[in-house]
Coordinates of C-alpha atoms and ligand atoms in Angstrom, one line a residue:
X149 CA -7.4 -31.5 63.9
X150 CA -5.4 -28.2 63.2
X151 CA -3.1 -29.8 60.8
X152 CA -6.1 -31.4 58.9
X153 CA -7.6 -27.8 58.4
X154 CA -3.9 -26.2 57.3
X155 CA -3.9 -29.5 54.9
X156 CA -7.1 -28.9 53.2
X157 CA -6.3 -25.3 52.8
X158 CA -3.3 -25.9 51.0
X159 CA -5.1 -28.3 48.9
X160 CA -7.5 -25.3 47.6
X161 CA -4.9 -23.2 47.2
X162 CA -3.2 -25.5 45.5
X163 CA -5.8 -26.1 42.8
X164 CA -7.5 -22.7 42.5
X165 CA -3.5 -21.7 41.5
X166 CA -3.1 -24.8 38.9
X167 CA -6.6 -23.9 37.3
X168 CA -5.7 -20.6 37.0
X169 CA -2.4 -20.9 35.2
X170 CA -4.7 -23.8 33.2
X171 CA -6.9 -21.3 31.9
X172 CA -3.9 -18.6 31.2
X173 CA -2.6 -21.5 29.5
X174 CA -5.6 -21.9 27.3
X175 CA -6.0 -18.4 26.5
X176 CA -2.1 -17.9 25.6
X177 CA -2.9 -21.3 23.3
X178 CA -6.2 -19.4 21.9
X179 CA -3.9 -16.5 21.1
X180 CA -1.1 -18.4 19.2
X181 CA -3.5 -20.5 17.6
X182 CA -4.9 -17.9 15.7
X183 CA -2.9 -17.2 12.4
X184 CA -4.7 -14.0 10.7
X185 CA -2.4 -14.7 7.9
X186 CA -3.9 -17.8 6.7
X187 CA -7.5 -16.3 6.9
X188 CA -10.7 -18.5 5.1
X189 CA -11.9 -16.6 2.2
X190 CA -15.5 -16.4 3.9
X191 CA -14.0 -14.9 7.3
X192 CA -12.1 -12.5 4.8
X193 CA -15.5 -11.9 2.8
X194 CA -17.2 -10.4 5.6
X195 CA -15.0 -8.8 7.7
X196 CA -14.5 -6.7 4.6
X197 CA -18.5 -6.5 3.5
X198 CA -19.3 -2.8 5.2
X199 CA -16.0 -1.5 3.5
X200 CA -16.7 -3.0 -0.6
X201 CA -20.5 -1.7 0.3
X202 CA -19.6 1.6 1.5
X203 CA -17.1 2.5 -1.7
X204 CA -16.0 6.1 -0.6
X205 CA -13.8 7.8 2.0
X206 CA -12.5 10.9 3.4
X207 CA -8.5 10.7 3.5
X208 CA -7.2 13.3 6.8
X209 CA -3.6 14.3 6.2
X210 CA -3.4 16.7 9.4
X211 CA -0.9 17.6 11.5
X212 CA 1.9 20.0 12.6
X213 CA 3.0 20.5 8.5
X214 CA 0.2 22.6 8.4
X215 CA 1.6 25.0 10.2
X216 CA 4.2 25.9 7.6
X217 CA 2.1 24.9 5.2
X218 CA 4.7 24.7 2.7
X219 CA 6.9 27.8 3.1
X220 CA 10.5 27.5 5.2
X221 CA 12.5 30.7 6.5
X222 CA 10.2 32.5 4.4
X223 CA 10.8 30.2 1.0
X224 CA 8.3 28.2 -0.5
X225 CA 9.8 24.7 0.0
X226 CA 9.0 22.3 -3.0
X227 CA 6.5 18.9 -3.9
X228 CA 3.7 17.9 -0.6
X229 CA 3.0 20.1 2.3
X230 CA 3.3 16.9 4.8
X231 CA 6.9 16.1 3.7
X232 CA 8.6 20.1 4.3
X233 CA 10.8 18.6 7.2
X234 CA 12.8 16.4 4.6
X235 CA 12.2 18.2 1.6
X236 CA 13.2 21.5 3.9
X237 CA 15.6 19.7 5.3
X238 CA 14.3 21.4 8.9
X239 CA 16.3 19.9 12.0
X240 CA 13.7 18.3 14.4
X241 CA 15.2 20.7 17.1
X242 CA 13.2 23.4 14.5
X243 CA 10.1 21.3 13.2
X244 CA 9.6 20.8 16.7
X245 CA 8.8 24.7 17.5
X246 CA 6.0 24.2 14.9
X247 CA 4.6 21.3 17.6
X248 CA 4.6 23.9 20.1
X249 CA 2.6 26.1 18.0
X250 CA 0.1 24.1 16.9
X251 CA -3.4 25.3 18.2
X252 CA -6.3 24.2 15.9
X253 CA -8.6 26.1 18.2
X254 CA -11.4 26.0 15.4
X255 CA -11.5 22.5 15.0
X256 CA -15.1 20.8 15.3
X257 CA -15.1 17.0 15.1
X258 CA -18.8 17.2 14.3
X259 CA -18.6 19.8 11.7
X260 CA -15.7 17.7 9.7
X261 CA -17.8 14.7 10.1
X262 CA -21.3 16.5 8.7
X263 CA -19.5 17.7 6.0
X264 CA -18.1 14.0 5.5
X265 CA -21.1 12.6 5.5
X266 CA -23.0 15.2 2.9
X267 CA -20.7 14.4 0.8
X268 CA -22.1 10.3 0.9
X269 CA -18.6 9.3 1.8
X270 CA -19.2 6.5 4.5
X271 CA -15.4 6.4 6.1
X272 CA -12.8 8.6 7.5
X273 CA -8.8 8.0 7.4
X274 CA -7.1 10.6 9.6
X275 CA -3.4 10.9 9.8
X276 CA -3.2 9.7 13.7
X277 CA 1.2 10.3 13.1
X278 CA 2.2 11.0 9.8
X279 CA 6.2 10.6 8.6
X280 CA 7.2 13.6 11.4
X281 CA 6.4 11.7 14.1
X282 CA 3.7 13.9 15.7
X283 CA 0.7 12.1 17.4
X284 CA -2.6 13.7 17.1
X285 CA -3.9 12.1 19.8
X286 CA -2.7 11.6 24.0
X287 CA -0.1 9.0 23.9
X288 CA 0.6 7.2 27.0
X289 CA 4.0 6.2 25.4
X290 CA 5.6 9.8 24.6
X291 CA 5.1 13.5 25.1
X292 CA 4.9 14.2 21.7
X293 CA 1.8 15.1 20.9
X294 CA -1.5 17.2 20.6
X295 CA -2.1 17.4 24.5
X296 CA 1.6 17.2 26.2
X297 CA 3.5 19.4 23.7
X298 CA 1.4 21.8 21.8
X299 CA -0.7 24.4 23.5
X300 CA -4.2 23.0 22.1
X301 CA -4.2 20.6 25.0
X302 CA -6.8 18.2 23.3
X303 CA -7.4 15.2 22.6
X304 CA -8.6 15.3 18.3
X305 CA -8.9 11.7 17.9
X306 CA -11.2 11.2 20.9
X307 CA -13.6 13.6 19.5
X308 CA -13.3 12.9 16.2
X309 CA -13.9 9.0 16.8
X310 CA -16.7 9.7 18.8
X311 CA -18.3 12.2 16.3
X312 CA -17.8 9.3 13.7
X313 CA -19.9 6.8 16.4
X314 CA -22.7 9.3 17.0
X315 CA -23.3 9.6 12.9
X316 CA -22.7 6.0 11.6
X317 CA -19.4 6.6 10.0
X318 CA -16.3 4.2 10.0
X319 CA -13.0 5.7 11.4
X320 CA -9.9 4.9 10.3
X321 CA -5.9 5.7 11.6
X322 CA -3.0 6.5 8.5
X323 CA 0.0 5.6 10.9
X324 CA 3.4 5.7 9.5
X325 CA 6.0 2.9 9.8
X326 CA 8.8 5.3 9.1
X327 CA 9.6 8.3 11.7
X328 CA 11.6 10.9 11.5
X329 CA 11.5 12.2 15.0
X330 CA 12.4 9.2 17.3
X331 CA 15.9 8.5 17.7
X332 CA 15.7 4.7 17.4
X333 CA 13.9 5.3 14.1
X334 CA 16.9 6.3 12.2
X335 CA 14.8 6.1 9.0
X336 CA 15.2 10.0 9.0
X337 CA 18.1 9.0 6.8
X338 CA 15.6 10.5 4.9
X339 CA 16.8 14.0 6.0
X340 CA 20.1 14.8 4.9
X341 CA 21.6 16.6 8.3
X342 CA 21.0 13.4 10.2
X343 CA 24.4 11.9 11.8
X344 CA 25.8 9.4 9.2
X345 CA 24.0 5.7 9.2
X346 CA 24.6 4.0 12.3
X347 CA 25.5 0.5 11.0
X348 CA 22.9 -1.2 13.5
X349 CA 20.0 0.5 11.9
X350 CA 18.3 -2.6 11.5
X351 CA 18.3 -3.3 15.6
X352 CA 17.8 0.0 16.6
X353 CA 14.7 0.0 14.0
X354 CA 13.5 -3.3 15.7
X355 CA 14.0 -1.5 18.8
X356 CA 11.5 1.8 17.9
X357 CA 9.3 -0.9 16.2
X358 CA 8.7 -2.9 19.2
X359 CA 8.8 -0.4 22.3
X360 CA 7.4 2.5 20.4
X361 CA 5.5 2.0 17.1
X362 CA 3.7 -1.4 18.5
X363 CA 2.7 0.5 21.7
X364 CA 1.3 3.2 20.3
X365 CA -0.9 0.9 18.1
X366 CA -2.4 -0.5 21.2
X367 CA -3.4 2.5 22.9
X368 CA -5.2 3.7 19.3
X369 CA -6.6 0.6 18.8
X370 CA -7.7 0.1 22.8
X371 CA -8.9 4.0 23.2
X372 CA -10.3 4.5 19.8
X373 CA -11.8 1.7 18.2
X374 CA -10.5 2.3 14.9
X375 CA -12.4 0.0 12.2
X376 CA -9.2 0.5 9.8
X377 CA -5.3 1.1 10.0
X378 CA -3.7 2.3 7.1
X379 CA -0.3 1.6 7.3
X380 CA 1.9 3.9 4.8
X381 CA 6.4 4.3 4.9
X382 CA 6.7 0.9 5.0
X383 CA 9.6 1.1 2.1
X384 CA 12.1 2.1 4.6
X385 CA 15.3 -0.6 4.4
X386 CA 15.0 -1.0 7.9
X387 CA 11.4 -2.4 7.8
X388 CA 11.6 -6.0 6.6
X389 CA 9.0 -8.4 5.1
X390 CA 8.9 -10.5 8.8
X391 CA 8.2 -7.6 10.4
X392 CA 5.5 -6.7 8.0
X393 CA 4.2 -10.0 8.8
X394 CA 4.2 -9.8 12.3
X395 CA 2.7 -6.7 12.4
X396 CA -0.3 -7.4 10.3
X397 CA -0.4 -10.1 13.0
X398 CA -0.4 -8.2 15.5
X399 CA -3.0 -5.6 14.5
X400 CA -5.3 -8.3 14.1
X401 CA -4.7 -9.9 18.0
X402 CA -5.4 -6.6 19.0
X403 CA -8.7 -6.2 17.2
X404 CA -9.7 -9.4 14.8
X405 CA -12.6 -7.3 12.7
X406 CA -9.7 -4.6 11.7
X407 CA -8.9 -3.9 8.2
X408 CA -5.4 -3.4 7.0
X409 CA -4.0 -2.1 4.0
X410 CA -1.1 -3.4 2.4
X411 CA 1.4 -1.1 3.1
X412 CA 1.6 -2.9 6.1
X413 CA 4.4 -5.5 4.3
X414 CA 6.7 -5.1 1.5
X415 CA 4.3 -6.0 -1.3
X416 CA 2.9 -2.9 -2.5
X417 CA 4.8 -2.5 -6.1
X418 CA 5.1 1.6 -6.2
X419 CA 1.9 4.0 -6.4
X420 CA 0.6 1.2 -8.9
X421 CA 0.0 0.1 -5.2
X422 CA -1.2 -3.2 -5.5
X423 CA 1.1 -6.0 -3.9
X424 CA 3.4 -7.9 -5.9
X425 CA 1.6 -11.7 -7.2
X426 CA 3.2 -13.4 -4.4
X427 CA 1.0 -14.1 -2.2
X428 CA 2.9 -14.3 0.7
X429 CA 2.7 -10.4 1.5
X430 CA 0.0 -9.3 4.3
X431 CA -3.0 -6.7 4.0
X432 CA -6.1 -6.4 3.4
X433 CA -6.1 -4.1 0.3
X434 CA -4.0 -2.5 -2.3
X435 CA -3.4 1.2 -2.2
X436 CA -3.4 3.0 -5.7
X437 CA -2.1 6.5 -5.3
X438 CA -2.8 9.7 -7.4
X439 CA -4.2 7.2 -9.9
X440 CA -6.7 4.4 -11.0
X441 CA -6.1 0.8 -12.3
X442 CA -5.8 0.9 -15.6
X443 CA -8.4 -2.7 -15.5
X444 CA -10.6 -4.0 -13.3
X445 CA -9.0 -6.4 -10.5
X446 CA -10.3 -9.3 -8.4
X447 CA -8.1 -8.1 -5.6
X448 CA -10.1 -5.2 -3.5
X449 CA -8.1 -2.1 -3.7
X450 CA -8.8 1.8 -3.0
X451 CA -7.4 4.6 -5.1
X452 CA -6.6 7.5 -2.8
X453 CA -5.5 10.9 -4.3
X454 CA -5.5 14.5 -3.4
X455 CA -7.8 17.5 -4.3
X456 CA -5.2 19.5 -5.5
X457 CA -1.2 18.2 -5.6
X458 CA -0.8 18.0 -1.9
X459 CA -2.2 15.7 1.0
X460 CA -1.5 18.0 3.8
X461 CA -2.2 21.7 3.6
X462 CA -0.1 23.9 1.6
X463 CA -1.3 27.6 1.1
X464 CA 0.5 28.0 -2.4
X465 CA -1.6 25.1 -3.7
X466 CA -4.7 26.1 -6.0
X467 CA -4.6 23.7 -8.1
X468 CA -7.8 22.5 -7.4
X469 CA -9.3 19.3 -9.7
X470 CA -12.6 20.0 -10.8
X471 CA -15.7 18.4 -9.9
X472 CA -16.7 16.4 -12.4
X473 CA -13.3 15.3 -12.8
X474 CA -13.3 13.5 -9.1
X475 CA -17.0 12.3 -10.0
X476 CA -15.7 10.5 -12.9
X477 CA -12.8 9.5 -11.1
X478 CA -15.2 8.0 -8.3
X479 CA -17.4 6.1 -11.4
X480 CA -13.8 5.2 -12.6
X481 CA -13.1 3.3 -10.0
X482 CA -16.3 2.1 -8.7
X483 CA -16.7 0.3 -12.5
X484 CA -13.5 -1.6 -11.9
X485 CA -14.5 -3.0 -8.5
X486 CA -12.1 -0.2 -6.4
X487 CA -13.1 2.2 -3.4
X488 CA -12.3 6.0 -3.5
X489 CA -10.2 7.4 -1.0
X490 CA -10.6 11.1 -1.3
X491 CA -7.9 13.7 0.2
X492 CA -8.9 16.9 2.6
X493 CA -6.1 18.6 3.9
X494 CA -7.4 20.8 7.0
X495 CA -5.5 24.3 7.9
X496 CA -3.3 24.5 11.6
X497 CA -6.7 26.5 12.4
X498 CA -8.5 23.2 11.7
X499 CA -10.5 24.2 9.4
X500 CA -11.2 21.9 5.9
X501 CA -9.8 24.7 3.1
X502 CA -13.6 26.4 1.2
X503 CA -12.2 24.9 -2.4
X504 CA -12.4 21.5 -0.6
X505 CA -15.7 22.0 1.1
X506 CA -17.2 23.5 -2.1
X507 CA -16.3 20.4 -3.9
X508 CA -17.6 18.0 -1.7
X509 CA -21.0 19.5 -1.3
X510 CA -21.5 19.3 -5.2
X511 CA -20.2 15.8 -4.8
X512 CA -22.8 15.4 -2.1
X513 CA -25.8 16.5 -3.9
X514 CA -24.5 14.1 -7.1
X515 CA -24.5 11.2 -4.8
X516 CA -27.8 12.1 -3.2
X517 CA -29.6 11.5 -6.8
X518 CA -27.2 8.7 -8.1
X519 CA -25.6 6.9 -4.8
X520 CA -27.2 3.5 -5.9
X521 CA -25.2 2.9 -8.9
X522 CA -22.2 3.9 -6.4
X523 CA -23.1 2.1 -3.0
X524 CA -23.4 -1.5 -2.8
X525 CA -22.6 -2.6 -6.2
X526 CA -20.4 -5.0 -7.8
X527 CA -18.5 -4.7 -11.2
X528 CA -20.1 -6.8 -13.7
X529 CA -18.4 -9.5 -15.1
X530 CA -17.6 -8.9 -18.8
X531 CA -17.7 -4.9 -19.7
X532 CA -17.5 -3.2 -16.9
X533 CA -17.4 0.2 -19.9
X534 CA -18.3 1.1 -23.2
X535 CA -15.6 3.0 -24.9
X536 CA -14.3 5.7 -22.7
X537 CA -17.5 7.5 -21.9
X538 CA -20.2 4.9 -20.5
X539 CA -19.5 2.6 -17.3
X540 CA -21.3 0.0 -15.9
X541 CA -22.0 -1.0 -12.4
X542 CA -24.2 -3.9 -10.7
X543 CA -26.4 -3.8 -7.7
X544 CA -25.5 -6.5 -5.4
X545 CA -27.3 -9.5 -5.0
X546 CA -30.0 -8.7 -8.3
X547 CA -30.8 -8.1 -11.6
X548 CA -30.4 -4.2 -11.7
X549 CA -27.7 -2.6 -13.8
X550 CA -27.0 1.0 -14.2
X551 CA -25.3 2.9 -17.1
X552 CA -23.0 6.0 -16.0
X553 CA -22.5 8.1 -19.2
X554 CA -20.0 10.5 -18.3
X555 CA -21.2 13.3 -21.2
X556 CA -24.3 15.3 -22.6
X557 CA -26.2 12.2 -24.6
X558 CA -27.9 12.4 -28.2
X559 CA -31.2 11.1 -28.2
X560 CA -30.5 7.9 -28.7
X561 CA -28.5 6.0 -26.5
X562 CA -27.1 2.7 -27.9
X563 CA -26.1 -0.2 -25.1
X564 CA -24.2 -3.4 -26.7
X565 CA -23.7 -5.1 -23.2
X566 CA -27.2 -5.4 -21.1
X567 CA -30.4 -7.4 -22.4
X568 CA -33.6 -5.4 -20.4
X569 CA -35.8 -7.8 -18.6
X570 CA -39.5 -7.6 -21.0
X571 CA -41.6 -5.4 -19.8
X572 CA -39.4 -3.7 -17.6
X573 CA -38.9 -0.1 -16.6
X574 CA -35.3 1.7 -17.7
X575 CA -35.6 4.9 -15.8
X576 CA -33.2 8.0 -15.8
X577 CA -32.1 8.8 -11.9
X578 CA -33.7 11.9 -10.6
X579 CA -36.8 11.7 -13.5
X580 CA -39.8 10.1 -13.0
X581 CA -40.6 9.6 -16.6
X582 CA -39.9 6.1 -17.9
X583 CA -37.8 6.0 -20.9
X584 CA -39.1 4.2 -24.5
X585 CA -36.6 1.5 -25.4
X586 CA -36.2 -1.3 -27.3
X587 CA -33.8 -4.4 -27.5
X588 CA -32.2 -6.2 -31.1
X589 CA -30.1 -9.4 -30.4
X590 CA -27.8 -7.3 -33.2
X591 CA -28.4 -3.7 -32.3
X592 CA -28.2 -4.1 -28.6
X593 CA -30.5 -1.7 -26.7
X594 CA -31.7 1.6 -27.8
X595 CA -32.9 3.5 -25.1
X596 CA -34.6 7.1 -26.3
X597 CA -34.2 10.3 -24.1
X598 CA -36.9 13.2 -24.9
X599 CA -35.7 16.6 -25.7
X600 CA -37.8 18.0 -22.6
X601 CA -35.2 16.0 -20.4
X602 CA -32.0 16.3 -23.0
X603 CA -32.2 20.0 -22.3
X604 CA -31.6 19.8 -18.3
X605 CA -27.7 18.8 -18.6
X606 CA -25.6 21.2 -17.7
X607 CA -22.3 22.1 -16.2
X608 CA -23.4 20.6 -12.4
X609 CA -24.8 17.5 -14.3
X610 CA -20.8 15.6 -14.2
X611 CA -22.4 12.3 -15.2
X612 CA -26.2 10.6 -15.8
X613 CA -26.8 7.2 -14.3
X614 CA -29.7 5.0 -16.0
X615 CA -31.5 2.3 -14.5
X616 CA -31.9 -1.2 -16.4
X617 CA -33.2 -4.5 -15.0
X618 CA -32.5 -7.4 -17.2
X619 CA -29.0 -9.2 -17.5
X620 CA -25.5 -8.5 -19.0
X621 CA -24.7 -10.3 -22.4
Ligands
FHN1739 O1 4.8 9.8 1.9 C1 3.4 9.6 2.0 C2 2.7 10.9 1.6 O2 3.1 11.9 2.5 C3 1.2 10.7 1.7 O3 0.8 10.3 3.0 C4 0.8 9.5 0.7 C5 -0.7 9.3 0.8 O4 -0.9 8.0 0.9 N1 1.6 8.3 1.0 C6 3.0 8.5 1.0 C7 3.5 8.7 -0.4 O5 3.3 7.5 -1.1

């Protein structure tokens, strides 16, 4: 009788083992059968919806550079405050006394995030390790970083993804492929007083890649939920297309709904930034930088550029673009179908510098009367402007059209690309009085603006934006 029970026991133990290496079995299959590389074009439709509706972002370059903030044993070091440890040529024995200094104590996560939002920019992208190697968040995987190695002790990228949560805005991580401060890195070729080229670069590369770099992915991706990673230093030799490929692969196991730029392979083609016609090259999106297509593109891309010449903070740097000129910029690129990544570089104090804040709040109150003809739109199909003044953009999914005239208007304003529904209303944004207009299969559409509302532009105006329901010809 005793046997019989012993024998039955091993029988369930027997199968409860075999279904549960069954079912590991089909998960590991689920895993590998999942190529996020040869994604459908509906899945890649709407997995990138919220971020073609939303249009405009905040760029974050923060980190320990700002506590130089461009000046070296008391010389002002040359070209972007982020890059001083190469262009310094500052020994990571030295840069790394800067870590130990940096103490942000007035950073406010929900201060930078109100101001964010003001503005009517719907995303963040916050330098979670720039080039130097510094996290700005607890890593599991090394010591340096915000909580184990500077005296601020906190954790920035918990708070700041959880001020994001708790006011509707996006969060994304800038992570660099290329690192200057771990050993296995070796890409610090980059600075010149780095022992000569070890011949195995490439393996020692692989090495940081997949015990460092890939680790640290996970715990941002599992701690912070980021909805984007924008990948940048990929053009180090050592970082090969594979790898590119893999790693865009890998991102996506870890979180299938993330968006990736495409500076996480070797297509990008300079700060033109959009990847090379192969097709072959992963990410999401190209990554114009300091500048704007020159046309429109059927690719999704994002323009990202500074509001002065540096994207982290320098204290030499005031030269400051104006308003209107990153209002048209945003119009610019909004015409041709692109999103707006827009550059705040925050002080070792954590603070956002006043010329930045000062711009953004005028960019704000523009967006609050004219964010339809921004949000949600699509680029028409034909002219998406009208010489080099008047743009064009479409609301989504209907027959409404708005004109972006960039300067003062005469009183007559003459449209050769849209044909006004009859009847309907054209409207100037932020007036209630409907404008007289009419349409001539020659002349195109006249639309008249009275004198009484002529005389309201001024300096603050940066752009108009007129309503028109009908269709483009
Ligand atoms: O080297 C970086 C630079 O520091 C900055 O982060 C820009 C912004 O995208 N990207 C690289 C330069 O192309």
């Amino acid at each position: 009788m005793k046997n019989k029970v012993w024998y039955l026991l091993g029988l369930v133990i027997l199968f409860i083992t075999f279904s549960q290496a069954q079912e590991k079995k089909v998960i590991k299959t689920d895993q590998k059968t999942i190529n996020y590389l040869e994604e459908s074009s509906e899945s890649f439709d709407q997995r990138m919806k919220w971020w073609r509706d939303d249009r405009f972002g905040m760029f974050i370059h923060w980190g320990v550079y700002a506590i130089p903030a461009g000046k070296y044993n008391g010389k002002e070091v040359k070209g972007i405050g982020e890059w001083i440890m190469k262009h310094g040529e500052i020994p990571i024995i030295e840069y790394e006394q800067y870590a130990k200094q940096f103490n942000p104590v007035k950073f406010d996560a929900n201060e930078w995030v109100r101001i964010l939002k003001d503005t009517g920019m719907k995303y963040l992208v916050i330098t979670s390790k720039h080039h130097d190697g510094f996290a700005i968040w607890d890593s599991k995987v090394s010591n340096y970083d915000i909580v184990d190695f500077s005296p601020y002790g906190k954790d920035v990228l918990h708070a700041l993804s959880k001020a994001c949560k708790e006011q509707g805005i996006k969060f994304g991580l800038y992570h660099s492929i290329m690192d200057w401060h771990h050993p296995d890195a070796q890409a610090y070729s980059y600075l010149k007083n780095d022992p000569k080229k070890r011949t195995d670069n490439n393996e020692h590369f692989a090495k940081y890649l997949e015990n460092y770099m890939k680790p640290q992915l996970k715990e941002l991706i599992d701690n912070y939920n980021p909805d984007i990673i924008w990948f940048d230093g990929e053009w180090v030799e050592e970082f090969t297309h594979k790898q590119g490929q893999e790693l865009y692969q890998y991102v996506r196991t870890l979180n299938p709904s993330i968006l990736i730029n495409n500076r996480v392979d070797k297509g990008r083609s300079g700060m033109q930034g959009m990847n090379k016609e192969d097709k072959k090259y992963a990410g999401d999106f190209g990554t114009p930088e300091q500048e704007i297509l020159e046309i429109a593109s059927a690719l999704d891309w994002e323009s990202c550029m500074t509001m002065n010449d540096t994207w982290g903070f320098k204290q030499s740097d005031h030269n400051w673009k104006s308003t209107k000129e990153l209002v048209h910029n945003l119009i610019d690129v909004t015409a041709k179908g692109g999103n707006y990544l827009l550059n705040v570089g925050p002080t070792a104090e954590g603070l956002i510098p006043a010329p930045s804040v000062e711009r953004l709040k005028q960019i704000g109150i523009w967006l609050n009367v004219n964010g339809e003809a921004i949000y949600e739109t699509e680029k028409l199909q034909h002219n998406y402007k009208q010489g080099e003044h008047i743009f064009f953009t479409k609301q989504k999914g209907s027959h409404v059209y708005f004109t972006i005239i960039l300067e003062k208007p005469k009183e007559r304003l003459i449209l050769k690309n849209l044909k006004p529904k009859d009847n309907s209303t054209i409207k100037l944004l932020g007036f209630d009085e409907p404008l007289k207009w009419e349409f001539d299969e020659e002349k195109g559409l006249k639309i008249t603006i009275p004198k009484n509302i002529l005389k309201t532009w001024n300096n603050n105006s940066f752009a108009w934006v007129f309503r028109v329901e009908g269709q483009e010809i």
